[in-house]
PDB file of C-alpha atoms in Angstrom:
ATOM      1  CA  SER A  22      -1.424  10.638 -15.303  1.00 66.00           C
ATOM      2  CA  GLU A  23       1.575   8.473 -16.075  1.00 73.00           C
ATOM      3  CA  ASN A  24       4.056  11.113 -14.898  1.00 77.00           C
ATOM      4  CA  ASP A  25       2.361  11.586 -11.509  1.00 75.00           C
ATOM      5  CA  VAL A  26       4.270   9.551  -8.932  1.00 74.00           C
ATOM      6  CA  GLY A  27       4.321  12.061  -6.090  1.00 84.00           C
ATOM      7  CA  SER A  28       0.712  12.439  -5.012  1.00 88.00           C
ATOM      8  CA  CYS A  29      -0.399  10.498  -1.974  1.00 91.00           C
ATOM      9  CA  GLU A  30      -3.062   8.585  -3.882  1.00 91.00           C
ATOM     10  CA  VAL A  31      -0.544   7.316  -6.422  1.00 90.00           C
ATOM     11  CA  GLN A  32       1.960   6.405  -3.722  1.00 93.00           C
ATOM     12  CA  ILE A  33      -0.741   4.455  -1.869  1.00 94.00           C
ATOM     13  CA  ALA A  34      -1.579   2.565  -5.061  1.00 92.00           C
ATOM     14  CA  ILE A  35       2.093   1.775  -5.712  1.00 92.00           C
ATOM     15  CA  LEU A  36       2.604   0.607  -2.134  1.00 95.00           C
ATOM     16  CA  SER A  37      -0.550  -1.513  -2.312  1.00 95.00           C
ATOM     17  CA  LYS A  38       0.726  -3.251  -5.442  1.00 95.00           C
ATOM     18  CA  ARG A  39       4.107  -3.928  -3.819  1.00 96.00           C
ATOM     19  CA  ILE A  40       2.394  -5.235  -0.675  1.00 97.00           C
ATOM     20  CA  SER A  41       0.293  -7.568  -2.798  1.00 95.00           C
ATOM     21  CA  ASP A  42       3.361  -8.882  -4.621  1.00 96.00           C
ATOM     22  CA  ILE A  43       5.327  -9.428  -1.422  1.00 97.00           C
ATOM     23  CA  THR A  44       2.368 -11.163   0.218  1.00 96.00           C
ATOM     24  CA  SER A  45       2.181 -13.660  -2.628  1.00 95.00           C
ATOM     25  CA  HIS A  46       5.948 -14.197  -2.337  1.00 96.00           C
ATOM     26  CA  LEU A  47       5.620 -14.914   1.378  1.00 96.00           C
ATOM     27  CA  LYS A  48       2.924 -17.513   0.721  1.00 96.00           C
ATOM     28  CA  THR A  49       5.466 -19.601  -1.164  1.00 96.00           C
ATOM     29  CA  HIS A  50       8.437 -18.691   1.067  1.00 95.00           C
ATOM     30  CA  PRO A  51       7.073 -18.482   4.621  1.00 94.00           C
ATOM     31  CA  LYS A  52      10.506 -18.483   6.305  1.00 95.00           C
ATOM     32  CA  ASP A  53      11.750 -15.379   4.492  1.00 95.00           C
ATOM     33  CA  VAL A  54      12.042 -13.190   7.576  1.00 96.00           C
ATOM     34  CA  HIS A  55      13.769 -10.214   5.927  1.00 97.00           C
ATOM     35  CA  THR A  56      10.970  -9.874   3.412  1.00 96.00           C
ATOM     36  CA  LYS A  57       8.461  -9.983   6.267  1.00 96.00           C
ATOM     37  CA  TYR A  58      10.164  -7.024   7.919  1.00 97.00           C
ATOM     38  CA  GLY A  59      10.131  -5.125   4.634  1.00 96.00           C
ATOM     39  CA  LEU A  60       6.446  -5.892   4.248  1.00 97.00           C
ATOM     40  CA  LEU A  61       5.719  -4.481   7.698  1.00 97.00           C
ATOM     41  CA  LYS A  62       7.585  -1.285   6.805  1.00 97.00           C
ATOM     42  CA  LEU A  63       5.556  -0.905   3.600  1.00 97.00           C
ATOM     43  CA  VAL A  64       2.284  -1.487   5.435  1.00 97.00           C
ATOM     44  CA  GLY A  65       3.211   1.161   7.991  1.00 97.00           C
ATOM     45  CA  ARG A  66       4.106   3.661   5.299  1.00 97.00           C
ATOM     46  CA  ARG A  67       0.823   2.989   3.469  1.00 96.00           C
ATOM     47  CA  ARG A  68      -1.093   3.414   6.731  1.00 96.00           C
ATOM     48  CA  THR A  69       0.550   6.813   7.254  1.00 96.00           C
ATOM     49  CA  PHE A  70      -0.406   7.949   3.746  1.00 96.00           C
ATOM     50  CA  LEU A  71      -3.969   6.695   4.237  1.00 96.00           C
ATOM     51  CA  LYS A  72      -4.308   8.642   7.493  1.00 96.00           C
ATOM     52  CA  TYR A  73      -3.066  11.783   5.752  1.00 96.00           C
ATOM     53  CA  VAL A  74      -5.486  11.438   2.837  1.00 95.00           C
ATOM     54  CA  LYS A  75      -8.388  10.641   5.165  1.00 95.00           C
ATOM     55  CA  LYS A  76      -7.666  13.760   7.212  1.00 95.00           C
ATOM     56  CA  ASN A  77      -7.197  16.185   4.308  1.00 94.00           C
ATOM     57  CA  ASN A  78      -9.492  14.769   1.606  1.00 93.00           C
ATOM     58  CA  PRO A  79     -12.238  12.481   2.979  1.00 94.00           C
ATOM     59  CA  ALA A  80     -14.046  12.179  -0.356  1.00 93.00           C
ATOM     60  CA  GLY A  81     -10.841  11.258  -2.150  1.00 91.00           C
ATOM     61  CA  TYR A  82     -10.095   8.729   0.582  1.00 94.00           C
ATOM     62  CA  THR A  83     -13.364   6.866   0.057  1.00 94.00           C
ATOM     63  CA  ASN A  84     -12.883   6.866  -3.730  1.00 93.00           C
ATOM     64  CA  LEU A  85      -9.324   5.603  -3.349  1.00 92.00           C
ATOM     65  CA  VAL A  86     -10.245   2.808  -0.952  1.00 93.00           C
ATOM     66  CA  THR A  87     -13.158   1.617  -3.097  1.00 94.00           C
ATOM     67  CA  SER A  88     -11.039   1.574  -6.251  1.00 93.00           C
ATOM     68  CA  LEU A  89      -8.247  -0.350  -4.487  1.00 92.00           C
ATOM     69  CA  LYS A  90     -10.764  -2.859  -3.134  1.00 92.00           C
ATOM     70  CA  GLU A  91     -12.220  -3.353  -6.622  1.00 92.00           C
ATOM     71  CA  LYS A  92      -8.746  -4.159  -7.925  1.00 91.00           C
ATOM     72  CA  GLY A  93      -8.091  -6.521  -5.026  1.00 88.00           C
ATOM     73  CA  LEU A  94      -5.202  -4.508  -3.631  1.00 86.00           C
ATOM     74  CA  MET A  95      -6.752  -3.864  -0.243  1.00 80.00           C
TER      75      MET A  95
END
């Protein structure tokens, strides 16, 4: 739902969108080192959430990954 911002699946989707936006920014500004470091932090945080979801809800993990791939966020 629109009010759900705390579940792992929603946080992964939000992080994936931010990662996509920052990646496109870095394509036009390749020397922006501070943004690169921020991107690495976001990727690490998303990886941690993905590990958690994969461990606790394998079916939800596969659904989440396929939906993110369909949207081009992964």
